[in-house]
Structure formats: structure tokens, C-alpha cells
XYZ file of C-alpha atoms in Angstrom:
485
model
C 5.844 11.435 -16.410
C 3.107 10.713 -13.897
C 2.785 7.631 -11.748
C -0.931 7.013 -12.046
C -3.493 4.692 -13.461
C -6.237 6.995 -14.710
C -9.803 5.785 -14.636
C -12.859 7.514 -16.028
C -15.721 5.497 -14.602
C -19.244 6.769 -14.714
C -21.199 4.125 -12.850
C -24.908 4.638 -12.439
C -26.163 4.621 -8.870
C -26.203 1.098 -7.534
C -29.532 -0.650 -7.352
C -28.345 -2.204 -4.129
C -29.598 0.186 -1.465
C -28.248 -1.689 1.494
C -24.647 -0.947 2.503
C -24.303 1.406 -0.442
C -21.123 3.445 -0.397
C -20.186 5.557 -3.378
C -16.701 6.947 -3.834
C -15.690 9.712 -6.194
C -12.086 10.486 -6.955
C -12.068 13.805 -8.772
C -8.947 15.739 -9.709
C -7.008 13.881 -7.032
C -9.678 14.093 -4.325
C -11.406 11.061 -2.821
C -15.036 11.657 -2.040
C -18.109 9.803 -0.871
C -20.792 12.092 -2.293
C -24.508 12.192 -1.860
C -25.091 12.953 -5.521
C -26.759 10.313 -7.652
C -25.750 11.950 -10.929
C -22.656 11.507 -12.991
C -19.358 12.920 -11.793
C -19.040 16.680 -12.134
C -15.737 18.589 -12.106
C -14.856 19.936 -8.653
C -11.973 21.966 -7.300
C -11.195 21.200 -3.668
C -14.182 19.919 -1.749
C -14.275 16.860 0.456
C -17.414 15.320 1.876
C -18.232 11.889 3.224
C -21.550 10.118 3.497
C -21.895 6.513 4.612
C -25.307 5.066 3.808
C -26.032 2.620 6.610
C -29.673 3.116 7.504
C -30.330 -0.611 7.347
C -27.274 -1.506 9.400
C -27.062 0.524 12.635
C -23.877 -1.324 13.649
C -21.921 0.322 10.841
C -19.837 3.374 11.637
C -21.720 6.520 10.532
C -18.626 8.080 8.986
C -15.457 6.890 7.361
C -12.858 9.528 8.051
C -13.657 13.259 8.200
C -11.436 15.392 6.045
C -9.868 12.588 4.037
C -8.283 13.749 0.837
C -5.861 12.192 -1.590
C -2.826 13.366 -3.460
C -2.131 16.026 -5.983
C -1.899 14.799 -9.520
C -1.126 16.416 -12.836
C -3.796 14.202 -14.345
C -7.509 14.778 -14.674
C -8.913 11.874 -12.684
C -12.640 11.253 -12.380
C -13.930 8.129 -10.741
C -17.354 7.154 -9.550
C -17.878 3.645 -8.269
C -20.104 1.896 -5.795
C -19.635 -1.144 -3.615
C -21.639 -3.296 -5.988
C -20.500 -1.945 -9.355
C -17.361 -4.132 -9.486
C -17.638 -7.378 -11.436
C -17.748 -10.662 -9.565
C -16.344 -12.590 -12.494
C -12.697 -12.196 -13.389
C -12.939 -11.727 -17.145
C -11.921 -8.773 -19.279
C -15.320 -7.799 -20.653
C -16.855 -7.699 -17.182
C -14.960 -4.444 -16.676
C -16.573 -2.858 -19.717
C -20.084 -4.290 -19.602
C -23.110 -3.132 -17.666
C -23.445 0.262 -16.035
C -19.741 1.200 -15.816
C -17.467 2.634 -18.492
C -13.723 2.364 -17.838
C -10.992 4.340 -19.511
C -7.643 2.957 -18.397
C -4.302 4.676 -18.755
C -1.078 3.647 -17.079
C 1.914 5.929 -16.602
C 4.897 5.124 -14.407
C 6.741 8.031 -12.841
C 9.609 6.178 -11.173
C 12.405 5.051 -13.460
C 13.032 1.436 -12.420
C 16.183 -0.645 -12.806
C 16.024 -4.197 -11.457
C 18.918 -6.630 -11.652
C 21.626 -8.301 -9.623
C 24.409 -5.815 -8.990
C 22.470 -2.740 -10.107
C 23.555 -0.954 -6.913
C 26.798 -0.237 -8.781
C 24.771 2.230 -10.881
C 24.148 4.487 -7.872
C 26.704 7.102 -8.885
C 25.518 7.253 -12.485
C 21.866 7.495 -11.433
C 22.619 10.283 -8.947
C 24.585 12.154 -11.595
C 21.649 11.889 -14.005
C 19.449 13.429 -11.318
C 21.949 16.305 -11.040
C 22.642 15.546 -7.402
C 25.795 17.331 -6.274
C 25.656 16.338 -2.611
C 23.416 13.519 -1.414
C 22.051 12.752 1.998
C 22.121 8.972 2.326
C 19.143 7.992 4.481
C 19.496 4.594 6.122
C 19.346 2.632 9.352
C 22.233 1.733 11.684
C 22.525 -1.874 10.458
C 22.428 -1.048 6.751
C 24.972 1.715 7.350
C 27.558 -1.003 8.000
C 26.561 -3.150 5.025
C 28.511 -4.006 1.920
C 25.667 -2.682 -0.220
C 25.919 0.805 1.216
C 29.697 0.727 0.898
C 29.326 -0.121 -2.785
C 26.854 2.721 -3.305
C 29.206 5.179 -1.603
C 32.113 3.981 -3.727
C 30.171 4.632 -6.921
C 29.184 8.104 -5.685
C 32.800 8.923 -5.062
C 33.674 7.612 -8.522
C 31.065 9.968 -9.975
C 32.529 12.830 -7.882
C 29.297 13.268 -5.943
C 29.617 14.380 -2.348
C 27.570 12.656 0.317
C 26.658 12.565 3.986
C 25.355 9.417 5.689
C 22.443 9.821 8.084
C 21.894 6.438 9.733
C 19.189 7.200 12.289
C 16.091 5.730 10.671
C 13.777 4.068 13.205
C 11.276 1.250 12.552
C 7.679 2.329 11.869
C 8.971 5.898 11.255
C 8.039 8.053 14.259
C 7.431 11.624 13.116
C 10.486 12.773 15.079
C 12.597 10.674 12.709
C 11.291 12.564 9.693
C 12.052 15.905 11.359
C 15.577 14.781 12.246
C 16.180 13.676 8.663
C 15.098 17.097 7.376
C 17.492 18.791 9.792
C 20.352 16.564 8.623
C 19.613 17.415 4.986
C 19.715 21.136 5.679
C 22.727 21.041 7.974
C 24.748 19.152 5.373
C 23.582 21.466 2.583
C 22.472 18.612 0.343
C 20.498 18.887 -2.889
C 19.297 15.295 -3.216
C 18.401 12.189 -1.204
C 19.440 8.564 -1.585
C 17.462 6.091 0.536
C 19.119 2.725 1.140
C 17.248 0.233 3.322
C 13.816 -1.178 3.954
C 10.455 0.523 3.828
C 11.168 2.676 6.873
C 14.282 4.205 5.268
C 12.528 4.866 1.979
C 9.392 6.265 3.643
C 11.518 8.525 5.851
C 13.290 9.898 2.785
C 10.040 10.450 0.891
C 8.397 12.311 3.765
C 11.520 14.340 4.498
C 11.364 15.493 0.888
C 7.799 16.726 1.478
C 8.931 18.972 4.319
C 12.088 20.127 2.532
C 10.005 21.209 -0.443
C 6.877 22.410 1.319
C 7.802 23.275 4.904
C 5.780 22.528 8.020
C 5.683 19.183 9.807
C 4.846 15.778 8.408
C 1.563 15.532 10.312
C 0.311 18.421 8.169
C 0.561 16.189 5.079
C -1.356 13.124 6.229
C -4.618 12.177 4.572
C -6.792 13.856 7.185
C -5.181 17.257 6.576
C -5.349 19.800 3.771
C -1.663 20.297 3.008
C -0.219 18.521 -0.031
C 3.331 17.967 -1.197
C 4.534 20.592 -3.678
C 6.212 19.699 -6.985
C 9.631 21.098 -6.063
C 10.865 18.201 -3.925
C 14.550 17.244 -3.910
C 15.515 14.423 -6.307
C 15.099 11.017 -4.689
C 16.925 7.772 -5.516
C 15.752 4.647 -3.674
C 17.628 1.374 -3.183
C 15.598 -1.224 -1.238
C 17.428 -3.826 0.830
C 14.272 -5.783 1.691
C 11.609 -7.348 -0.530
C 8.279 -6.253 0.872
C 6.950 -2.704 0.916
C 7.544 -1.757 -2.721
C 7.872 1.805 -1.445
C 10.555 2.458 -4.061
C 7.814 2.730 -6.725
C 4.841 4.151 -4.788
C 3.488 7.600 -4.028
C 2.755 6.576 -0.428
C 4.549 6.666 2.911
C 3.498 5.881 6.480
C 4.582 7.455 9.768
C 3.673 6.953 13.423
C 1.873 9.926 14.948
C 3.561 11.289 18.051
C 0.378 11.940 20.033
C -1.474 8.633 19.843
C 1.000 6.245 18.115
C -1.466 5.759 15.261
C -0.257 5.061 11.736
C -0.808 7.954 9.339
C -0.544 7.828 5.562
C 0.904 10.493 3.276
C 0.134 10.212 -0.439
C 1.359 12.503 -3.201
C 2.293 12.063 -6.836
C 5.178 14.397 -6.177
C 6.552 12.027 -3.551
C 7.230 9.210 -6.026
C 10.950 8.397 -6.180
C 12.663 9.572 -9.336
C 14.752 6.414 -9.666
C 14.625 2.976 -8.031
C 17.554 0.554 -8.139
C 16.217 -2.848 -7.090
C 19.109 -5.216 -6.464
C 18.092 -8.682 -5.198
C 21.645 -9.284 -3.940
C 21.068 -6.672 -1.234
C 18.300 -8.794 0.314
C 20.482 -11.840 1.047
C 21.484 -10.523 4.466
C 17.897 -10.553 5.754
C 17.365 -13.213 8.452
C 14.384 -15.589 8.077
C 12.049 -13.617 10.352
C 12.651 -10.348 8.499
C 12.330 -12.122 5.144
C 8.942 -13.471 6.267
C 7.528 -10.278 7.730
C 8.545 -8.118 4.744
C 7.664 -10.704 2.121
C 4.151 -11.237 3.455
C 3.595 -7.488 3.152
C 4.224 -7.822 -0.588
C 1.744 -10.693 -0.743
C -0.877 -8.647 1.128
C -0.315 -5.749 -1.271
C -0.885 -7.984 -4.263
C -4.040 -9.714 -3.062
C -5.616 -6.549 -1.661
C -4.957 -4.656 -4.897
C -6.429 -7.579 -6.848
C -9.653 -7.476 -4.825
C -9.830 -3.678 -4.488
C -12.747 -1.608 -5.758
C -10.178 0.302 -7.837
C -8.746 -2.801 -9.501
C -8.464 -2.875 -13.284
C -7.135 -5.266 -15.925
C -3.802 -3.442 -15.719
C -3.458 -3.518 -11.937
C -4.761 -7.104 -11.898
C -1.926 -8.235 -14.159
C 0.595 -6.757 -11.738
C -1.215 -8.174 -8.708
C -1.600 -11.694 -10.055
C 2.018 -12.131 -11.067
C 3.275 -10.585 -7.825
C 0.992 -12.956 -5.917
C 2.221 -15.939 -7.915
C 5.860 -15.039 -7.288
C 5.326 -14.479 -3.563
C 3.370 -17.724 -3.125
C 6.145 -19.647 -4.856
C 9.260 -17.943 -3.546
C 8.500 -16.523 -0.095
C 8.585 -19.899 1.700
C 11.779 -20.747 -0.168
C 13.459 -17.440 0.704
C 12.558 -17.903 4.379
C 13.916 -21.459 4.362
C 17.122 -20.654 2.455
C 18.340 -17.059 2.300
C 20.941 -18.026 -0.305
C 18.323 -19.263 -2.778
C 19.140 -17.058 -5.780
C 15.870 -17.648 -7.605
C 13.776 -17.056 -4.488
C 15.536 -13.793 -3.640
C 15.177 -12.506 -7.193
C 11.545 -13.603 -7.346
C 10.678 -11.801 -4.124
C 12.357 -8.589 -5.272
C 10.249 -8.653 -8.421
C 7.109 -9.522 -6.430
C 7.582 -6.666 -3.970
C 8.162 -4.093 -6.702
C 5.231 -5.253 -8.839
C 2.942 -5.343 -5.795
C 4.018 -1.790 -4.983
C 3.044 -0.722 -8.489
C -0.304 -2.487 -8.054
C -1.255 -0.741 -4.810
C -0.287 2.612 -6.279
C -3.146 2.161 -8.718
C -5.654 -0.116 -7.017
C -5.021 0.618 -3.307
C -4.809 -1.814 -0.365
C -7.773 -2.035 1.983
C -8.963 -4.152 4.918
C -5.742 -5.994 5.864
C -3.689 -2.825 5.796
C -6.399 -0.741 7.436
C -6.757 -3.162 10.343
C -3.032 -3.924 10.249
C -2.130 -0.273 10.797
C -4.199 -0.236 13.971
C -2.944 -3.595 15.248
C 0.665 -2.735 14.500
C 0.457 0.471 16.517
C -1.551 -0.908 19.445
C -0.190 -4.436 19.668
C 3.409 -3.466 18.899
C 3.999 -6.033 16.182
C 5.713 -5.535 12.797
C 3.538 -4.216 10.016
C 3.662 -7.345 7.869
C 2.809 -9.587 10.812
C -0.186 -7.423 11.708
C -1.538 -7.494 8.151
C -1.059 -11.230 7.691
C -2.698 -12.015 11.043
C -6.044 -10.634 9.837
C -5.727 -11.625 6.176
C -7.369 -15.096 6.156
C -10.422 -14.224 8.224
C -10.863 -10.940 6.396
C -10.732 -12.673 3.022
C -13.614 -14.906 4.090
C -15.711 -11.737 4.382
C -14.968 -10.846 0.764
C -15.368 -14.160 -1.029
C -19.023 -13.674 -1.967
C -18.261 -10.411 -3.791
C -15.190 -11.656 -5.661
C -15.911 -15.318 -6.396
C -14.416 -15.242 -9.899
C -11.170 -13.778 -8.654
C -10.786 -16.367 -5.917
C -10.668 -19.015 -8.662
C -7.488 -17.371 -9.992
C -6.051 -17.189 -6.470
C -6.774 -20.889 -5.988
C -4.902 -21.707 -9.192
C -1.869 -19.742 -7.973
C -1.665 -22.142 -5.039
C -1.890 -25.171 -7.298
C -5.546 -25.922 -6.635
C -7.970 -27.074 -9.331
C -11.278 -25.177 -9.008
C -13.157 -27.983 -10.763
C -12.315 -30.280 -7.846
C -14.536 -28.267 -5.513
C -18.306 -28.066 -5.174
C -19.079 -24.456 -5.962
C -17.414 -21.062 -5.850
C -17.545 -20.755 -2.072
C -15.674 -24.025 -1.639
C -13.022 -22.849 -4.110
C -12.608 -19.584 -2.203
C -12.358 -21.400 1.126
C -9.672 -23.711 -0.268
C -7.677 -20.737 -1.573
C -7.906 -18.961 1.789
C -6.865 -22.152 3.594
C -3.782 -22.304 1.341
C -2.918 -18.706 2.201
C -3.344 -19.430 5.896
C -1.058 -22.442 5.554
C 1.616 -20.333 3.837
C 1.501 -17.761 6.637
C 1.931 -20.530 9.201
C 4.722 -22.211 7.221
C 6.893 -19.076 7.214
C 6.485 -18.707 10.974
C 4.375 -15.569 11.283
C 2.262 -15.124 14.435
C -1.371 -16.186 14.568
C -4.097 -13.628 15.159
C -4.626 -14.773 18.738
C -0.928 -14.230 19.441
C -1.088 -10.695 18.041
C -4.291 -9.868 19.922
C -2.663 -11.169 23.084
C -0.388 -8.110 22.952
C -3.330 -5.702 23.026
C -4.068 -3.851 26.236
C -7.135 -1.675 26.073
C -10.808 -1.629 25.257
C -11.786 -3.864 22.321
C -14.466 -1.371 21.294
C -11.849 1.338 20.824
C -9.722 -1.000 18.735
C -12.658 -1.859 16.480
C -13.723 1.782 16.136
C -10.204 2.744 15.101
C -10.202 0.030 12.438
C -13.479 0.942 10.732
C -12.506 4.604 10.252
C -9.167 3.770 8.614
C -9.177 5.424 5.149
C -8.241 2.228 3.322
C -11.516 0.588 4.315
C -13.300 2.437 1.512
C -11.548 0.277 -1.089
C -12.762 -3.049 0.264
C -15.099 -4.772 -2.221
C -17.451 -5.460 0.688
C -18.205 -2.756 3.280
C -17.059 -4.012 6.669
C -19.106 -3.020 9.716
C -17.925 -2.952 13.308
C -19.472 -6.394 13.771
C -17.486 -7.639 10.765
C -14.252 -6.270 12.211
C -15.041 -7.823 15.575
C -15.521 -11.168 13.854
C -12.249 -10.782 11.941
C -10.389 -9.992 15.168
C -12.101 -12.748 17.149
C -13.724 -10.289 19.555
C -16.989 -11.493 21.035
C -19.846 -8.987 21.118
C -21.154 -7.896 24.465
């Protein structure tokens, strides 16, 4: 099976000349071509052109050398900034100058229920794992959930070694150390138990185990891609946020400049995910908030992405609805059964959504802020979310009506689409404040350096290409509250 939503979109060149950016995704390669014709089959060629003649403040390039992941599917996409529908109705995806062919295939086998961690041994046996490296952090290593997983492995007569040295934000040295532990213990499979850092570490370690080299050779700015012969991977999340247990993505911190780098490969998708809401009960309120808001950001960014579709929208909307309803409750009361279950479902569905529609401005800027302001990933993303959404409301007015309804607002009570969007964004901002996450000014207060360098780093983040509105350096400055001059 393959974990991809396959689009065949042949959008005619946009009539909007200003801020035009065209993106082609062909056979697993993202491109911003200069061609005005329909998509043509290509092998392995990457080129970027950013049309910004009428806006000299825009960065002249997005990210040299960006490529995407290998895929067994034939994927051809051509879109432009202005080819996405403003109205959120089904036929708007099929009308006009774009033709969409939508296919959805899920690679990761997902089991979600209270107590499903007791299936660890059976799942590992089905994957033909004889000796597993359990990848986790020092706190989770002492948890009841891990003890239960180990007990079921022993019951299934599967050997194991516990490697409990995962670090937050996954420095590349952590990935290398995990690979060494796998080889030293002569394992033939990996079981990741923990939050996003544990799962991402396991996924990236698998890349190196199967393909050699170092993890920096696999990030989006490089040519190397994960091979198909990776060790079997079973993931058991203990947080409700990243959704990494069902995605083809992982993030590490580069050793040279502390920047966040993304690795994406179809081959890196976990084989099996056991999502057990009971494992999330031990999260304190601050961790519940910072991981849960990441799931919310995933859902709303995927919903507004240039790669959104009716299929990804259904995942995004329900994940957003669950997070809006249950995240404040889970933060307030960690023993709230319904809230914990709801957030586990939200995080997993949002992970599925971003695998097909891709996150954009909040994660792009959040990666930079997280690395340079030394704040947790979720807090960095949520800090820029409200102001960034205000930049997008004109391009996605129909979708903001749905977002408003999720927060219990009645669009007919407001005078126009812009007022509806503003009310929805205000509700999101209120939720972020209610769960105790830092304000943007608090996050920016941690930054030491030149604002211009911060802004430049943000606009060249790869995820920016999926924003429904192209964001210039001036836009990013406005989002971050940086005054020009």
C-alpha cells in the first residue's frame, strides 16, 4: 500500500500575473517551473522560479534544491496561487480551469482504542520482528505504558533492547546514536514509544539503517532519498499532537546552525501505529497544550493549503472540530476520558491530513522561531497562527465560514465574509490564550539576533510554497510584529 493522496491537476496558467507562483509535483518531485504548458513527465530535475517582478520585497527564490519524497505512485500536479477555490463547496474543486483526480491510499496500518498498547507483541510478530530496538525518551522509559509493551513482546517471544536517549527537537546526533544502538544490539525492527521526537528519531534512524550516510543527506535540500528496504517500524504515541505515527515526515535539528530540517519519504511511513489514548493521561497541562495545539495547526493549515482536496478537507475539519472542543478540556482536566480520546483522534487525523495537503506558514515560521527562540514547536507555531491567518482570509473566505462554525459562531450574524473570518481568528486566538500558550511577543522576546535574518530564514522555508497566499518578507515582518526600517 502507499500512503499518498494522488492528484492529477492540470491548471491553466493563472491570469493573475502578480505574485504568481506555480508548483509542479511530478513523480514525487516538487517544482516551481517556468513552463506555461501542461505538466510533462520528468525524471529527476528540480528548478525554482519565483515570479515577483511587481513586488521587489519578495524573496527571489524559495529554496534551492528542494525535492520531495520517493513514491511508487505516478503523481502529477500543477497548481498556481490563484487556482484554488475561494468557496468551500465540492464542485468548486472540479469547475473552472483545474481538473482534479483524487485517490487516497493509507500505508500505515492504524489501530486506535483504549488499551491497544497490549497488542504490541502481536503487531511486532506480524511484522516479523525478531529483536526490536525500543526507541523512547528517559521519562517514557519508566512509564507503565512501556512496561506493558515490553510484557507483550516477551509474551510473543520477541527479544528487545530499550534505547532511552531520545532528545527533544531531535538533534542529528540523536539519530546517529539511535542507528548505532540498533546495529550494536543486532535488531531487525524498531518500536517507537513516546512523543513526536521519539517517533521521528525512529523514522530517521530507519532511513540511515536502510540507506547509509547521515541524516542531513536526506533532508529536503539534498538529493538522497530513503530506500525501500527500511526496517519494520511500529509506532506507539504517548502524546496527542504531531500525528507522526501516520506521516511520511520527520524533523531534525541541524548540527551546524540549529535550523529545523525536514525529511520526507513514502518509505519512512510507519508500518503499524497503535494509538492508545490511555497513554496520554500522564501528560501535564503544559505538555498537553503544546502538543495539542500542534494538531490544531496541522488541521487548519492542511485545510487552507494549496494542496487541499475534499478528502483532506474532511480529515482536517473533523480534526479541527475535535481539537477545538477537547483541547481546552484536556488541559484543564487530564483525567477527562472523552477529551483524551478526542485529542488522540484529532492528532492522528490531522497527521493524515498534512501527509496529503501539507502544512505551510505556521509551521514554516514556527520551525525558525522554535530553533532561534528556543521554544517548543507547538508554542512557536501557535504564536504566529492568528496573525498569519489574517493574511490568508481574503483567499479562503468560504473556508473561514466553516472554521467559524466549528467555534460555535453563526456566519449570518456578521456583516460580510471578512467579519466572519476575523471572528473565527479571534476565537482561535482566545483558545490559544485559554490553554496558557505564550503570546507572540513573549516568544519574540527570546530572540537574540538580527530581525532581517530571522525574516529571511522564514520566507525560504519549503513549506511556504503551500500557503494559499504568497507571503513576502514584509508580510512575515508584519506577522512577527517587526517594524520595517
